[in-house]
């Protein structure tokens, strides 16, 4: 079910929760030729967060700063999966068995041959070790 595991970095952007913010960000990234590999959003009241993985996080961080928003880079894990029922369950079960909390998880069409999820675990090193141990 789990085909591969890679240590990656995601960009976490803090933005106001208002219409057009995602369009503004993606337009600015596109203008600088920053390719987005995975993305998700979340909101709470007047605040929103955009989590993304790009082919050039350093440039993405500069683009975000030019828009006047706060951004940071943090460790994450990319898990390549088989395209079958239960694949995501294998990620959750493996991390639960290792007593590792999933702070965030989102899907990606990173590779057209294998669906992937991006996981932000409470313990990146432990997550990498646990997930690599069950790679099929």
PDB file of N, CA, C and O in Angstrom, residues 54-80:
ATOM      1  N   UNK A  54       6.254  22.994  -3.072  1.00  0.00           N
ATOM      2  CA  UNK A  54       6.556  23.447  -4.427  1.00  0.00           C
ATOM      3  C   UNK A  54       7.886  22.862  -4.882  1.00  0.00           C
ATOM      4  O   UNK A  54       8.622  22.273  -4.100  1.00  0.00           O
ATOM      5  N   UNK A  55       8.173  23.069  -6.137  1.00  0.00           N
ATOM      6  CA  UNK A  55       9.474  22.655  -6.664  1.00  0.00           C
ATOM      7  C   UNK A  55      10.579  23.618  -6.240  1.00  0.00           C
ATOM      8  O   UNK A  55      11.757  23.305  -6.391  1.00  0.00           O
ATOM      9  N   UNK A  56      10.197  24.796  -5.700  1.00  0.00           N
ATOM     10  CA  UNK A  56      11.182  25.781  -5.270  1.00  0.00           C
ATOM     11  C   UNK A  56      10.620  26.545  -4.062  1.00  0.00           C
ATOM     12  O   UNK A  56      10.110  27.661  -4.211  1.00  0.00           O
ATOM     13  N   UNK A  57      10.710  25.934  -2.892  1.00  0.00           N
ATOM     14  CA  UNK A  57      10.159  26.564  -1.693  1.00  0.00           C
ATOM     15  C   UNK A  57      10.855  27.878  -1.347  1.00  0.00           C
ATOM     16  O   UNK A  57      10.216  28.796  -0.831  1.00  0.00           O
ATOM     17  N   UNK A  58      12.143  27.984  -1.619  1.00  0.00           N
ATOM     18  CA  UNK A  58      12.864  29.230  -1.313  1.00  0.00           C
ATOM     19  C   UNK A  58      12.253  30.399  -2.095  1.00  0.00           C
ATOM     20  O   UNK A  58      12.014  31.478  -1.529  1.00  0.00           O
ATOM     21  N   UNK A  59      11.986  30.185  -3.367  1.00  0.00           N
ATOM     22  CA  UNK A  59      11.374  31.234  -4.178  1.00  0.00           C
ATOM     23  C   UNK A  59       9.928  31.464  -3.743  1.00  0.00           C
ATOM     24  O   UNK A  59       9.462  32.607  -3.687  1.00  0.00           O
ATOM     25  N   UNK A  60       9.218  30.404  -3.396  1.00  0.00           N
ATOM     26  CA  UNK A  60       7.837  30.547  -2.918  1.00  0.00           C
ATOM     27  C   UNK A  60       7.799  31.426  -1.669  1.00  0.00           C
ATOM     28  O   UNK A  60       6.922  32.289  -1.536  1.00  0.00           O
ATOM     29  N   UNK A  61       8.733  31.233  -0.762  1.00  0.00           N
ATOM     30  CA  UNK A  61       8.796  32.056   0.459  1.00  0.00           C
ATOM     31  C   UNK A  61       9.023  33.526   0.120  1.00  0.00           C
ATOM     32  O   UNK A  61       8.426  34.414   0.733  1.00  0.00           O
ATOM     33  N   UNK A  62       9.863  33.797  -0.875  1.00  0.00           N
ATOM     34  CA  UNK A  62      10.112  35.186  -1.308  1.00  0.00           C
ATOM     35  C   UNK A  62       8.845  35.793  -1.916  1.00  0.00           C
ATOM     36  O   UNK A  62       8.536  36.961  -1.672  1.00  0.00           O
ATOM     37  N   UNK A  63       8.134  35.002  -2.702  1.00  0.00           N
ATOM     38  CA  UNK A  63       6.891  35.482  -3.316  1.00  0.00           C
ATOM     39  C   UNK A  63       5.874  35.833  -2.237  1.00  0.00           C
ATOM     40  O   UNK A  63       5.240  36.893  -2.272  1.00  0.00           O
ATOM     41  N   UNK A  64       5.735  34.965  -1.245  1.00  0.00           N
ATOM     42  CA  UNK A  64       4.794  35.220  -0.141  1.00  0.00           C
ATOM     43  C   UNK A  64       5.184  36.501   0.593  1.00  0.00           C
ATOM     44  O   UNK A  64       4.328  37.342   0.893  1.00  0.00           O
ATOM     45  N   UNK A  65       6.473  36.666   0.873  1.00  0.00           N
ATOM     46  CA  UNK A  65       6.943  37.878   1.564  1.00  0.00           C
ATOM     47  C   UNK A  65       6.639  39.130   0.741  1.00  0.00           C
ATOM     48  O   UNK A  65       6.237  40.165   1.299  1.00  0.00           O
ATOM     49  N   UNK A  66       6.761  39.029  -0.586  1.00  0.00           N
ATOM     50  CA  UNK A  66       6.481  40.192  -1.446  1.00  0.00           C
ATOM     51  C   UNK A  66       5.007  40.577  -1.413  1.00  0.00           C
ATOM     52  O   UNK A  66       4.645  41.713  -1.702  1.00  0.00           O
ATOM     53  N   UNK A  67       4.149  39.621  -1.038  1.00  0.00           N
ATOM     54  CA  UNK A  67       2.719  39.903  -0.912  1.00  0.00           C
ATOM     55  C   UNK A  67       2.367  40.436   0.477  1.00  0.00           C
ATOM     56  O   UNK A  67       1.205  40.771   0.738  1.00  0.00           O
ATOM     57  N   UNK A  68       3.358  40.463   1.380  1.00  0.00           N
ATOM     58  CA  UNK A  68       3.138  41.001   2.720  1.00  0.00           C
ATOM     59  C   UNK A  68       2.561  40.013   3.709  1.00  0.00           C
ATOM     60  O   UNK A  68       2.058  40.408   4.760  1.00  0.00           O
ATOM     61  N   UNK A  69       2.655  38.726   3.418  1.00  0.00           N
ATOM     62  CA  UNK A  69       2.121  37.700   4.307  1.00  0.00           C
ATOM     63  C   UNK A  69       3.244  36.972   5.023  1.00  0.00           C
ATOM     64  O   UNK A  69       4.376  36.926   4.544  1.00  0.00           O
ATOM     65  N   UNK A  70       2.906  36.372   6.150  1.00  0.00           N
ATOM     66  CA  UNK A  70       3.872  35.574   6.904  1.00  0.00           C
ATOM     67  C   UNK A  70       3.908  34.166   6.328  1.00  0.00           C
ATOM     68  O   UNK A  70       2.868  33.599   5.991  1.00  0.00           O
ATOM     69  N   UNK A  71       5.107  33.612   6.260  1.00  0.00           N
ATOM     70  CA  UNK A  71       5.250  32.228   5.808  1.00  0.00           C
ATOM     71  C   UNK A  71       6.443  31.603   6.498  1.00  0.00           C
ATOM     72  O   UNK A  71       7.387  32.296   6.890  1.00  0.00           O
ATOM     73  N   UNK A  72       6.381  30.301   6.653  1.00  0.00           N
ATOM     74  CA  UNK A  72       7.496  29.551   7.215  1.00  0.00           C
ATOM     75  C   UNK A  72       7.590  28.220   6.492  1.00  0.00           C
ATOM     76  O   UNK A  72       6.641  27.784   5.846  1.00  0.00           O
ATOM     77  N   UNK A  73       8.743  27.612   6.613  1.00  0.00           N
ATOM     78  CA  UNK A  73       8.946  26.302   6.015  1.00  0.00           C
ATOM     79  C   UNK A  73       9.066  25.299   7.160  1.00  0.00           C
ATOM     80  O   UNK A  73       9.686  25.583   8.175  1.00  0.00           O
ATOM     81  N   UNK A  74       8.440  24.145   6.993  1.00  0.00           N
ATOM     82  CA  UNK A  74       8.535  23.133   8.042  1.00  0.00           C
ATOM     83  C   UNK A  74       8.657  21.744   7.431  1.00  0.00           C
ATOM     84  O   UNK A  74       8.247  21.509   6.296  1.00  0.00           O
ATOM     85  N   UNK A  75       9.219  20.849   8.215  1.00  0.00           N
ATOM     86  CA  UNK A  75       9.457  19.482   7.771  1.00  0.00           C
ATOM     87  C   UNK A  75       8.140  18.735   7.603  1.00  0.00           C
ATOM     88  O   UNK A  75       7.194  18.933   8.371  1.00  0.00           O
ATOM     89  N   UNK A  76       8.117  17.879   6.602  1.00  0.00           N
ATOM     90  CA  UNK A  76       6.953  17.050   6.325  1.00  0.00           C
ATOM     91  C   UNK A  76       7.446  15.762   5.681  1.00  0.00           C
ATOM     92  O   UNK A  76       8.650  15.580   5.459  1.00  0.00           O
ATOM     93  N   UNK A  77       6.507  14.888   5.370  1.00  0.00           N
ATOM     94  CA  UNK A  77       6.828  13.600   4.756  1.00  0.00           C
ATOM     95  C   UNK A  77       5.901  13.390   3.570  1.00  0.00           C
ATOM     96  O   UNK A  77       4.685  13.576   3.687  1.00  0.00           O
ATOM     97  N   UNK A  78       6.467  13.024   2.445  1.00  0.00           N
ATOM     98  CA  UNK A  78       5.652  12.639   1.284  1.00  0.00           C
ATOM     99  C   UNK A  78       5.579  11.121   1.282  1.00  0.00           C
ATOM    100  O   UNK A  78       6.599  10.431   1.356  1.00  0.00           O
ATOM    101  N   UNK A  79       4.350  10.606   1.194  1.00  0.00           N
ATOM    102  CA  UNK A  79       4.142   9.169   1.158  1.00  0.00           C
ATOM    103  C   UNK A  79       3.469   8.820  -0.175  1.00  0.00           C
ATOM    104  O   UNK A  79       2.344   9.254  -0.433  1.00  0.00           O
ATOM    105  N   UNK A  80       4.180   8.070  -1.015  1.00  0.00           N
ATOM    106  CA  UNK A  80       3.613   7.596  -2.277  1.00  0.00           C
ATOM    107  C   UNK A  80       2.816   6.332  -1.983  1.00  0.00           C
ATOM    108  O   UNK A  80       3.280   5.454  -1.240  1.00  0.00           O
TER     109      UNK A  80
END
